[in-house]
CSV table of C-alpha atoms in Angstrom, one decimal:
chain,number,residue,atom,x,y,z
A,1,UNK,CA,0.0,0.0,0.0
A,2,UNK,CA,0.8,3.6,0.0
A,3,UNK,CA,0.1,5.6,3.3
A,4,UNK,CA,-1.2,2.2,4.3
A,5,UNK,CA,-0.6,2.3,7.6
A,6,UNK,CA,-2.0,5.8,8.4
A,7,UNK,CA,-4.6,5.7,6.1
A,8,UNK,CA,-5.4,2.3,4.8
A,9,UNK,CA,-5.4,-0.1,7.6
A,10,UNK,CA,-6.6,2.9,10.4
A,11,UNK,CA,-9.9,3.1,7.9
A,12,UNK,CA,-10.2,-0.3,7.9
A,13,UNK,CA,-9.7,-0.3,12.0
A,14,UNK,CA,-12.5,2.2,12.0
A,15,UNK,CA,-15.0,1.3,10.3
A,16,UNK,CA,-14.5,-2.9,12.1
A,17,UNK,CA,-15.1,-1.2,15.0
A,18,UNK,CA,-17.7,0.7,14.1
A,19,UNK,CA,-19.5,-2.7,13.2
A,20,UNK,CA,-18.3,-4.4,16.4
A,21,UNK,CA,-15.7,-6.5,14.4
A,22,UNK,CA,-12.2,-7.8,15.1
A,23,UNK,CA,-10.0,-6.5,12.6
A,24,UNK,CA,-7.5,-9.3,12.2
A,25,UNK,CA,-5.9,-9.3,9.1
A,26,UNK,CA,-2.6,-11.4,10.4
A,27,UNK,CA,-2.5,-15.6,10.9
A,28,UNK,CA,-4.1,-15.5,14.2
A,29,UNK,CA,-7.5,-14.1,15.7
A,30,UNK,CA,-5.6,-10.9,17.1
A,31,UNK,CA,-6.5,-7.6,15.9
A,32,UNK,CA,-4.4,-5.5,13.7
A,33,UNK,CA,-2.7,-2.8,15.9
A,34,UNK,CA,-1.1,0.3,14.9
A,35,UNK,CA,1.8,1.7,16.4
A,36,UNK,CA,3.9,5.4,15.8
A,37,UNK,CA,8.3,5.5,16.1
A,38,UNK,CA,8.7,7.3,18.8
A,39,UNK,CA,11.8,8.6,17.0
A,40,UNK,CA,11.7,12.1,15.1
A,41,UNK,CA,10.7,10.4,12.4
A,42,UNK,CA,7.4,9.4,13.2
A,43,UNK,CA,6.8,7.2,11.1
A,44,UNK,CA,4.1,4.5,11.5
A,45,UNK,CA,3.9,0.4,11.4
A,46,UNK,CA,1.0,-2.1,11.5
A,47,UNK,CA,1.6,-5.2,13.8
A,48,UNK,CA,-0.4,-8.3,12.4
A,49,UNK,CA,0.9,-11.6,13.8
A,50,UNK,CA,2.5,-13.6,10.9
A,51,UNK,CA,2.8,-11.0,8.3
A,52,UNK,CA,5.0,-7.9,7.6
A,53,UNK,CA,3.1,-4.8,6.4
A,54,UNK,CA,5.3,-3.1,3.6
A,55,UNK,CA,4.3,1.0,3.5
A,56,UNK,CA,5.7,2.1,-0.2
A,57,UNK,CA,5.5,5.3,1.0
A,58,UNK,CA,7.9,4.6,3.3
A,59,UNK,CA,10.3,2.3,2.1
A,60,UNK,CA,10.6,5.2,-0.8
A,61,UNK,CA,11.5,7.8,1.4
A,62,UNK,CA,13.5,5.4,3.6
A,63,UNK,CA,16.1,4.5,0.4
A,64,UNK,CA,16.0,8.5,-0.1
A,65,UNK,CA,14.4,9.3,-3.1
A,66,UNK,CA,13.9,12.6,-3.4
A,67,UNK,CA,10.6,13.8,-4.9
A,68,UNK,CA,8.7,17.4,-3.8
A,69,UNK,CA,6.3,15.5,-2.4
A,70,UNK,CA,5.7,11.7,-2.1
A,71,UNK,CA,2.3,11.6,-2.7
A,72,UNK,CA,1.5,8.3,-5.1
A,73,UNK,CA,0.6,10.8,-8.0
A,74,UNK,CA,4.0,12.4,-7.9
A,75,UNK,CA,6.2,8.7,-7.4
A,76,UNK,CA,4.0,7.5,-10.2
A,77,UNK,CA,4.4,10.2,-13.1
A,78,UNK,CA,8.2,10.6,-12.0
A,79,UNK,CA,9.2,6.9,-11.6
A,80,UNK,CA,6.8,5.3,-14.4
A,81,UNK,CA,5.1,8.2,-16.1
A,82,UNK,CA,2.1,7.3,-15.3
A,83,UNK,CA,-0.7,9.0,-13.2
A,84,UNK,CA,-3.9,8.2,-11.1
A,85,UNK,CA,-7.1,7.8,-12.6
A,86,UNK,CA,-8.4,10.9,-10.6
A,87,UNK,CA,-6.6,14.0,-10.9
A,88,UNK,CA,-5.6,15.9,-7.7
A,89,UNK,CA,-7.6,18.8,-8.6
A,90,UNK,CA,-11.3,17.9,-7.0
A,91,UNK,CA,-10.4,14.4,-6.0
A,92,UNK,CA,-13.0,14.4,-3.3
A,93,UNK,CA,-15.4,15.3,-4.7
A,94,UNK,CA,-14.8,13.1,-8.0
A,95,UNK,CA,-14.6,10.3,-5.3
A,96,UNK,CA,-17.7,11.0,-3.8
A,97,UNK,CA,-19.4,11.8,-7.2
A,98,UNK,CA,-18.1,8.2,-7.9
A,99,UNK,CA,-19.3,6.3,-4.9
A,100,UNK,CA,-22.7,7.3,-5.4
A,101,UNK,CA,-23.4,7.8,-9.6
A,102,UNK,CA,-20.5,5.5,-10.6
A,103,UNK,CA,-19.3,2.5,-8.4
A,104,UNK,CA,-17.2,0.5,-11.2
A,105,UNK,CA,-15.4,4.1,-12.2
A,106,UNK,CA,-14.3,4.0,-8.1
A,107,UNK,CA,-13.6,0.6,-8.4
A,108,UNK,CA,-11.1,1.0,-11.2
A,109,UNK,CA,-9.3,4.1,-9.5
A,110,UNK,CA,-8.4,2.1,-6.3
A,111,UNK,CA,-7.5,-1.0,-8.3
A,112,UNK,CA,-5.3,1.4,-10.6
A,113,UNK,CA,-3.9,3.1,-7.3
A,114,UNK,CA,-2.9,-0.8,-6.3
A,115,UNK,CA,-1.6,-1.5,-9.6
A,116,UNK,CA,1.0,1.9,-9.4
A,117,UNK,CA,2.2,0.8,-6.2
A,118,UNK,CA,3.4,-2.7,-7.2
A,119,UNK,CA,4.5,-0.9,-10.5
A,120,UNK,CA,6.8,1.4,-8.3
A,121,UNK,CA,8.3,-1.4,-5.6
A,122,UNK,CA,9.0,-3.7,-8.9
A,123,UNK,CA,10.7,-0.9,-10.9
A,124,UNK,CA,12.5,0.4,-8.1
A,125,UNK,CA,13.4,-2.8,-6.1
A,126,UNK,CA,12.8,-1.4,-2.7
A,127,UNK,CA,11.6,-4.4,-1.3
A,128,UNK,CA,14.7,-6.2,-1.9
A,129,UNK,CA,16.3,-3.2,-0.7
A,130,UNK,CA,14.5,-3.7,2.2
A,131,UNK,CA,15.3,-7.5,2.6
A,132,UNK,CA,18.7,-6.7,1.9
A,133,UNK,CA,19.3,-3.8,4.6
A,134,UNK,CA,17.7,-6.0,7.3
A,135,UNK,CA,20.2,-8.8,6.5
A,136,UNK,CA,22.4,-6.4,7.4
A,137,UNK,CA,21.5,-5.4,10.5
A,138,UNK,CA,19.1,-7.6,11.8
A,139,UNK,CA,16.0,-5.0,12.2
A,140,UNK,CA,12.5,-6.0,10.7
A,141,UNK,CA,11.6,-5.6,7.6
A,142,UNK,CA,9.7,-2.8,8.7
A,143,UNK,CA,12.0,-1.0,10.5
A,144,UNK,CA,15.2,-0.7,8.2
A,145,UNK,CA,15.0,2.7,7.7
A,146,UNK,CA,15.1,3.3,11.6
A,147,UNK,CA,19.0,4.1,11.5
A,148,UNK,CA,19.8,4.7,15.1
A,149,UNK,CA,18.4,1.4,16.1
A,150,UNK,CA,20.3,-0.5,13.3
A,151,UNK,CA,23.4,1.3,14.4
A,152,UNK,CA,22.9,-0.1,18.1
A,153,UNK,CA,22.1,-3.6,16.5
A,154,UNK,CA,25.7,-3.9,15.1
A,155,UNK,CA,27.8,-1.6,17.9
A,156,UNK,CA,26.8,-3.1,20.9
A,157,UNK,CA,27.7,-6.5,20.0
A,158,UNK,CA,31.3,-5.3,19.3
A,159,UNK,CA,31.2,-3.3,22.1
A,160,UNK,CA,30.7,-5.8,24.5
A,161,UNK,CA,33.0,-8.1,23.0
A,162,UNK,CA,35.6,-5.4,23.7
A,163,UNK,CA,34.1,-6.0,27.5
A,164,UNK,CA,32.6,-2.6,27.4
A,165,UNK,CA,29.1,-1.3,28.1
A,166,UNK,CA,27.2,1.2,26.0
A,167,UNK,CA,25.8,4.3,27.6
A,168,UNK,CA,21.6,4.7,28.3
A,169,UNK,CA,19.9,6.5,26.1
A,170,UNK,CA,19.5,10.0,28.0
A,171,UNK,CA,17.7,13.4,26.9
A,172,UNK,CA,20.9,15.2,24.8
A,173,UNK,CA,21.6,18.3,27.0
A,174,UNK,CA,21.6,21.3,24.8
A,175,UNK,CA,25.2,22.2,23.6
A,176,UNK,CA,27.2,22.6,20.1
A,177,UNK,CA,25.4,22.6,17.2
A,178,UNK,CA,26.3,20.1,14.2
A,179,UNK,CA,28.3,22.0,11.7
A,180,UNK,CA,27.2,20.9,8.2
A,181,UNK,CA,29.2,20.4,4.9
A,182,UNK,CA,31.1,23.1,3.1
A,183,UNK,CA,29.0,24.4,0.3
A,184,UNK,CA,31.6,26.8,-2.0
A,185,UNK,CA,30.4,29.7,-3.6
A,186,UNK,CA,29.9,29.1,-7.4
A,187,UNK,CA,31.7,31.0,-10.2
A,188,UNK,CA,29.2,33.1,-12.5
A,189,UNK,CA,29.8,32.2,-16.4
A,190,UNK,CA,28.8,30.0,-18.9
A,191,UNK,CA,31.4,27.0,-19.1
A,192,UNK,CA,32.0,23.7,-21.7
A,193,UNK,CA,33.2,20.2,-20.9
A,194,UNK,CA,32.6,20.8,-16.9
A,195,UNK,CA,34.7,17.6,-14.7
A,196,UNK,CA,32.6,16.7,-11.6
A,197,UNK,CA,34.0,14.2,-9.2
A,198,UNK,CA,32.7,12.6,-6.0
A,199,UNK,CA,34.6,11.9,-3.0
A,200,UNK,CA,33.1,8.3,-2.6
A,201,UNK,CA,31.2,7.6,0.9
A,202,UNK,CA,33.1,10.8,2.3
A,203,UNK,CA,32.0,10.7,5.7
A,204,UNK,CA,32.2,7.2,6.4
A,205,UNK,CA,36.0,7.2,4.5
A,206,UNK,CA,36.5,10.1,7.1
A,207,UNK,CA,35.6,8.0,10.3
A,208,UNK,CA,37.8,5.2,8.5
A,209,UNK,CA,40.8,7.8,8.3
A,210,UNK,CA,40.9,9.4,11.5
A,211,UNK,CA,39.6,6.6,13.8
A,212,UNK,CA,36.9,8.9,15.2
A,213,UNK,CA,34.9,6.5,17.4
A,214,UNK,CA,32.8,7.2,20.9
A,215,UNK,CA,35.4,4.6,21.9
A,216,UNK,CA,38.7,6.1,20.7
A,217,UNK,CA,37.5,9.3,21.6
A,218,UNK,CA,39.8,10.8,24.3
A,219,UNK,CA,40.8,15.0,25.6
A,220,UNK,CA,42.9,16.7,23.4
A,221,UNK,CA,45.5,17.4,26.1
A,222,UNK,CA,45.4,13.7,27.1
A,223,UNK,CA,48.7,12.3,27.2
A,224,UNK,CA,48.4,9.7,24.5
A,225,UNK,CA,49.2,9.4,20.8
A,226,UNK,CA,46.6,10.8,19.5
A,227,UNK,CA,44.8,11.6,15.9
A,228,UNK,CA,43.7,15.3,16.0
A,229,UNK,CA,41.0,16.0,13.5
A,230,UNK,CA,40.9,20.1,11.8
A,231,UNK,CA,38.1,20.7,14.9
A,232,UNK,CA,40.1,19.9,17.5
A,233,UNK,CA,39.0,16.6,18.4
A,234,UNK,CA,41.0,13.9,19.0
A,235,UNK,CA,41.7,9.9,18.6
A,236,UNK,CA,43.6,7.1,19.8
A,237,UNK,CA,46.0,5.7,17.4
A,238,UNK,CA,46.8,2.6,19.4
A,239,UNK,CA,42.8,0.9,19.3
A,240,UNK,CA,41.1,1.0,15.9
A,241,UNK,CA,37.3,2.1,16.9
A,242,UNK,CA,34.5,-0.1,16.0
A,243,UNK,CA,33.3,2.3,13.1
A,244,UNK,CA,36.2,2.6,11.8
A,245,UNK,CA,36.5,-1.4,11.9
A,246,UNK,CA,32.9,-1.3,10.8
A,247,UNK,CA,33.3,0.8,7.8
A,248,UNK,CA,36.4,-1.3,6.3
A,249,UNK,CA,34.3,-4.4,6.6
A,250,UNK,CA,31.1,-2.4,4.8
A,251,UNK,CA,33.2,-1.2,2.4
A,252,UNK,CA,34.9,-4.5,1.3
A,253,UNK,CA,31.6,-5.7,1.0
A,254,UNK,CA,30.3,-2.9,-1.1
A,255,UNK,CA,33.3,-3.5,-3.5
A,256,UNK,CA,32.7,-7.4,-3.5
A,257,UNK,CA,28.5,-6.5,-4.3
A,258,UNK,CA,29.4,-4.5,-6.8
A,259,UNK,CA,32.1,-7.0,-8.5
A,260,UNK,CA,29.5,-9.4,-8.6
A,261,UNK,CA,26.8,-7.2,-10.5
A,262,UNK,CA,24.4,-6.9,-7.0
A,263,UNK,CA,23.4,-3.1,-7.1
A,264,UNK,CA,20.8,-3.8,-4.6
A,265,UNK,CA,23.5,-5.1,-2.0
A,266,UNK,CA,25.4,-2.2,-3.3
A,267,UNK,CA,23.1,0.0,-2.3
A,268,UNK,CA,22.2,-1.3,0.7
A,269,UNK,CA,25.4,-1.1,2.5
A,270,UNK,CA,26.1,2.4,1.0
A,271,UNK,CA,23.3,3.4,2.9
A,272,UNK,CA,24.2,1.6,6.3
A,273,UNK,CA,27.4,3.1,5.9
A,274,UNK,CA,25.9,6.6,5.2
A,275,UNK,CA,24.1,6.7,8.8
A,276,UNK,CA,27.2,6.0,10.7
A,277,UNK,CA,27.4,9.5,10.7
A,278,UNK,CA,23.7,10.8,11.1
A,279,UNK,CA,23.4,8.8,14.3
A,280,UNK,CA,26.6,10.6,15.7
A,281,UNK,CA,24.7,13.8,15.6
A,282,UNK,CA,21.3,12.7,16.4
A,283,UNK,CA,20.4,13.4,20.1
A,284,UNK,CA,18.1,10.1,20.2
A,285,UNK,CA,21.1,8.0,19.9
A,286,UNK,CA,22.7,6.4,22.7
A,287,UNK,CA,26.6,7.9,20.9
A,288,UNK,CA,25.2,11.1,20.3
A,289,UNK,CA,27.7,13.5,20.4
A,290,UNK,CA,28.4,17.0,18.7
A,291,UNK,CA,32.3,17.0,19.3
A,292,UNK,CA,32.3,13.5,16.8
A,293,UNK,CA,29.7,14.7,14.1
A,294,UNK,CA,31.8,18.2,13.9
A,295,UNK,CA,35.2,16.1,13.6
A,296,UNK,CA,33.8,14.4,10.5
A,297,UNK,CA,31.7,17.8,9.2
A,298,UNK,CA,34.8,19.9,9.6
A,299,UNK,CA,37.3,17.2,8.6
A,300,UNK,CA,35.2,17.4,5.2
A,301,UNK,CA,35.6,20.9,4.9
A,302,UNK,CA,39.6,20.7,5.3
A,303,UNK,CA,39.2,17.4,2.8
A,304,UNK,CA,37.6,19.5,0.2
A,305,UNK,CA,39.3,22.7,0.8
A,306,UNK,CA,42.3,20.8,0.0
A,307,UNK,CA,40.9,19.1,-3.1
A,308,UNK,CA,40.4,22.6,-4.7
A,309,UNK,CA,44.0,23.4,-3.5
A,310,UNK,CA,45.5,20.6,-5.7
A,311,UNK,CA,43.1,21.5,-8.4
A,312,UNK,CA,44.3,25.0,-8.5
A,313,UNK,CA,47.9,23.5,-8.4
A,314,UNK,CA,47.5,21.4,-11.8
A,315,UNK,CA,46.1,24.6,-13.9
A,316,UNK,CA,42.4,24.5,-13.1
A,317,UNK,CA,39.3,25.8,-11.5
A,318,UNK,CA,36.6,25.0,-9.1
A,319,UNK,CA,33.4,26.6,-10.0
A,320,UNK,CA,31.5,25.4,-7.6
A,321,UNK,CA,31.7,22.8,-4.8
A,322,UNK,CA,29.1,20.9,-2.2
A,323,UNK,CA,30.2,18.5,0.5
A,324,UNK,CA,31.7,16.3,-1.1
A,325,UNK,CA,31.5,17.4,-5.1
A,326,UNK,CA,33.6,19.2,-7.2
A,327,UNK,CA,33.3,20.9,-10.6
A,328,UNK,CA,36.2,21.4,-12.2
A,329,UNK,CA,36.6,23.6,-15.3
A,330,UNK,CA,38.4,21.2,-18.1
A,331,UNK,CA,39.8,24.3,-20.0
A,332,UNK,CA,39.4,22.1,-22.9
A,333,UNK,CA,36.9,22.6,-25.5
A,334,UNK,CA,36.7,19.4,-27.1
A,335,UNK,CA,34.8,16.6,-25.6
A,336,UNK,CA,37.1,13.8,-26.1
A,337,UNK,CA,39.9,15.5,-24.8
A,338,UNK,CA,38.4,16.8,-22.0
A,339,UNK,CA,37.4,13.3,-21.1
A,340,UNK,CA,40.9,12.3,-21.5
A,341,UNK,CA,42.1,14.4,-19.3
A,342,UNK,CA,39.2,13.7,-16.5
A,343,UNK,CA,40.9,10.2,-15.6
A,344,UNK,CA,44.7,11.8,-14.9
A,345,UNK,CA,42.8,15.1,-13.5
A,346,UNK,CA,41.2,12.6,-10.4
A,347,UNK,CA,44.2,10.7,-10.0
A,348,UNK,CA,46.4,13.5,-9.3
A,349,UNK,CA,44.2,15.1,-7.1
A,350,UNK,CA,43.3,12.1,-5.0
A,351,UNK,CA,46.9,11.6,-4.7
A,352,UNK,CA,47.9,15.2,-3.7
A,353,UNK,CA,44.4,15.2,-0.8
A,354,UNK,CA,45.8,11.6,0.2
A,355,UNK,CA,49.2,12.8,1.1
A,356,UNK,CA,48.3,16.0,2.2
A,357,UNK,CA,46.1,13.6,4.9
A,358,UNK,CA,49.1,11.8,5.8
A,359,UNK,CA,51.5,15.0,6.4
A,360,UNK,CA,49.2,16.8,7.8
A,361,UNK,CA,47.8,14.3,10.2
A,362,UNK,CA,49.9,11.3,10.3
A,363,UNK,CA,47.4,8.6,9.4
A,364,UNK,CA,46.8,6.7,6.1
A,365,UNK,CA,44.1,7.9,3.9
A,366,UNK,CA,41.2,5.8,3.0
A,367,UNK,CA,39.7,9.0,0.5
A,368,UNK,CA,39.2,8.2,-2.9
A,369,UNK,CA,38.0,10.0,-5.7
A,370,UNK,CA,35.5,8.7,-7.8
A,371,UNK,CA,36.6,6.9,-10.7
A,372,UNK,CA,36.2,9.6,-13.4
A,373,UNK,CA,35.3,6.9,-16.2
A,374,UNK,CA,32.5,5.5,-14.4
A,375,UNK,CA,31.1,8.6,-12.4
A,376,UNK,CA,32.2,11.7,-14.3
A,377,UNK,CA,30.2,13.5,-15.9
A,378,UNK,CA,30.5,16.0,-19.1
A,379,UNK,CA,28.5,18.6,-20.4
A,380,UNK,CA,27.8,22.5,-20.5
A,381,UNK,CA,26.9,24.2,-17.7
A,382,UNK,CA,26.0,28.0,-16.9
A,383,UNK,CA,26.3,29.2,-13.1
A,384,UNK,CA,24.5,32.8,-12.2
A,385,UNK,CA,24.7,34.9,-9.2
A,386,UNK,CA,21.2,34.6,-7.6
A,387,UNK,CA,21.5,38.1,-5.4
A,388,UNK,CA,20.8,40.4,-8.7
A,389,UNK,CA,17.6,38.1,-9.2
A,390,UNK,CA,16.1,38.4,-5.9
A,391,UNK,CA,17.1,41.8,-5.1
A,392,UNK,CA,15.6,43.0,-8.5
A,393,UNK,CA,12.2,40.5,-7.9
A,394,UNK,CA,12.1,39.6,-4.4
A,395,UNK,CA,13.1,36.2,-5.4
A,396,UNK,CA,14.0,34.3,-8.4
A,397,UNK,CA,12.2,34.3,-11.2
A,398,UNK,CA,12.1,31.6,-13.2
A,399,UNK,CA,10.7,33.1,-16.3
A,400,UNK,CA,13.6,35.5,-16.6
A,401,UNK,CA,16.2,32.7,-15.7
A,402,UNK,CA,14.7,30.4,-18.5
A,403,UNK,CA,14.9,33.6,-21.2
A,404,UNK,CA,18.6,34.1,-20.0
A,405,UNK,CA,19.9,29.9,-20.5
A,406,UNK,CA,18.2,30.6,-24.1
């Protein structure tokens, strides 16, 4: 279903009750109860003893598709350009109008709205996703996209066979905020043959790097050998955390999946290995802790700071940067030798961040650069300074900015 939980099976609950019946849609007599995460996320499940209930809705948003909404309409003209039967302009009333004049007409729109969904999970393979991501970590099928708890599933285990106990899970006091990712300010002009290259899982390869762990964790004037991260924090050298550990062993996997031509166990552990972080800087998790989430945040602001160093260094531009992006003008105007040049362009600046890592910090660095054959892209691109636009309209206006890339 879509919204099945919240809308679906609570109408269903409704109107059983309303009639004095026991709702029990599982293998035994008990009744179908629904239950809200009590995590900021809200998000709802349906117990029924026996079977798993599946919200596409959810599992979309939980493998993070981004839509502007995720209403079924929008997932179904973006994902299979297709659309519901009735429009969202008057759908209650056309519903009504339906129930009453025009029963098979209301018939076919909820059996089409069935259809989309199953058209969506098959084309998209999020219930194999879903399968997948609670192999990995042991949650329910209907809870994989509840990342603190997954996180606690594969920590605590290591961290007790290191003899150590976890921390309760305690209201965060209020404190630092998270700094986010450095987002560089883009270079007006219309450009040809634009390089962009990924830093690939940036965050995790930064937990991997700098052995930033709760457990490795330690005062910055304490009077061990220590990794000190850009922010300040610092790391033991001498005991590899258990997300650092955890991150080799993801990655290696990832590599292995995608070796062997499994993008859904690919994608899978990229995002386990992607909430390492998020969890760091969530105050509902047991780890939560603003001096670790900065250490990576401002580590990858020193990473890609750097990155544009050694880019200006070989005779080229950034024109604009996110996180963990970069655009690099080619300078060359033909496409094929501008794509030449991409593959030696990564490798040199991979190597210069790499060993700016190592002198810098003393620790090897797991960074790499996406490979620029398989994740580069190539094309024309023009960048405009947004301040003249909403100073001049009191925001941007889009009919001006479409005349102007014409």
């Amino acid at each position: 279903g879509w919204n099945v939980c919240d809308f679906d099976l609570a109408v269903l609950l409704r109107a059983c009750h309303r009639a004095g019946l026991r709702c029990a849609l599982g293998r035994t007599d008990d009744e179908v109860e629904l239950q809200r995460d009590q995590s900021f996320t809200r998000e709802s499940r349906a117990v029924l003893p026996g079977r798993v209930v599946l919200d596409g809705l959810a599992l979309l948003r939980g493998a993070f598709f981004h839509f502007e909404d995720y209403r079924l309409d929008t997932a179904a003209r973006l994902l299979l350009g297709k659309r519901k039967l009735i429009g969202p302009e008057h759908r209650g009333a056309e519903i009504e109008a339906a129930y009453r004049d025009d029963p098979a007409r209301l018939a076919a729109y909820n059996l089409e709205d069935s259809r989309l969904v199953l058209e969506i999970l098959g084309k998209t393979g999020l219930v194999e996703l879903a399968v997948r991501r609670s192999l990995l970590t042991g949650m329910q099928l209907d809870r994989v996209s509840a990342a603190i708890a997954s996180v606690d599933a594969l920590y605590l285990g290591e961290l007790r066979a290191r003899g150590r106990v976890a921390p309760s899970v305690h209201a965060a006091a209020g404190g630092a905020g998270i700094v986010g990712g450095l987002v560089l300010d883009s270079r007006p002009g219309l450009y040809r043959n634009i390089l962009v290259f990924d830093f690939k899982s940036l965050y995790p390869s930064l937990i991997r790097t700098f052995n930033i762990d709760p457990l490795t964790h330690v005062s910055p004037d304490a009077a061990v050998d220590a990794i000190r991260t850009p922010s300040g924090a610092a790391f033991r050298r001498d005991e590899m955390g258990i997300l650092p550990a955890l991150v080799a062993r993801l990655a290696a996997e990832r590599a292995r999946a995608r070796a062997a031509g499994d993008p859904v166990g690919a994608q899978a552990i990229k995002i386990l290995m992607n909430s390492l972080f998020g969890v760091l800087g969530a105050p509902a998790c047991r780890f939560f802790s603003p001096a670790l989430a900065n250490a990576i945040t401002t580590t990858g602001q020193h990473v890609i700071r750097a990155a544009v160093d050694a880019v200006g260094a070989l005779g080229h531009s950034v024109i604009y940067g996110n996180t963990d992006s970069l655009f690099v003008d080619a300078s060359e105007p033909d496409t094929a030798r501008a794509a030449a040049r991409a593959e030696t362009l990564r490798a040199a600046i991979g190597d210069a961040v790499g060993a700016a890592i190592t002198r810098d910090f003393g620790c090897p660095s797991f960074l790499e650069l996406e490979d620029a054959n398989a994740h580069m892209h190539i094309g024309s691109v023009a960048l405009f300074d947004a301040a003249p636009l909403r100073a001049a309209h009191g925001g941007i206006d889009i009919e001006r900015f479409r005349r102007l890339m014409e």
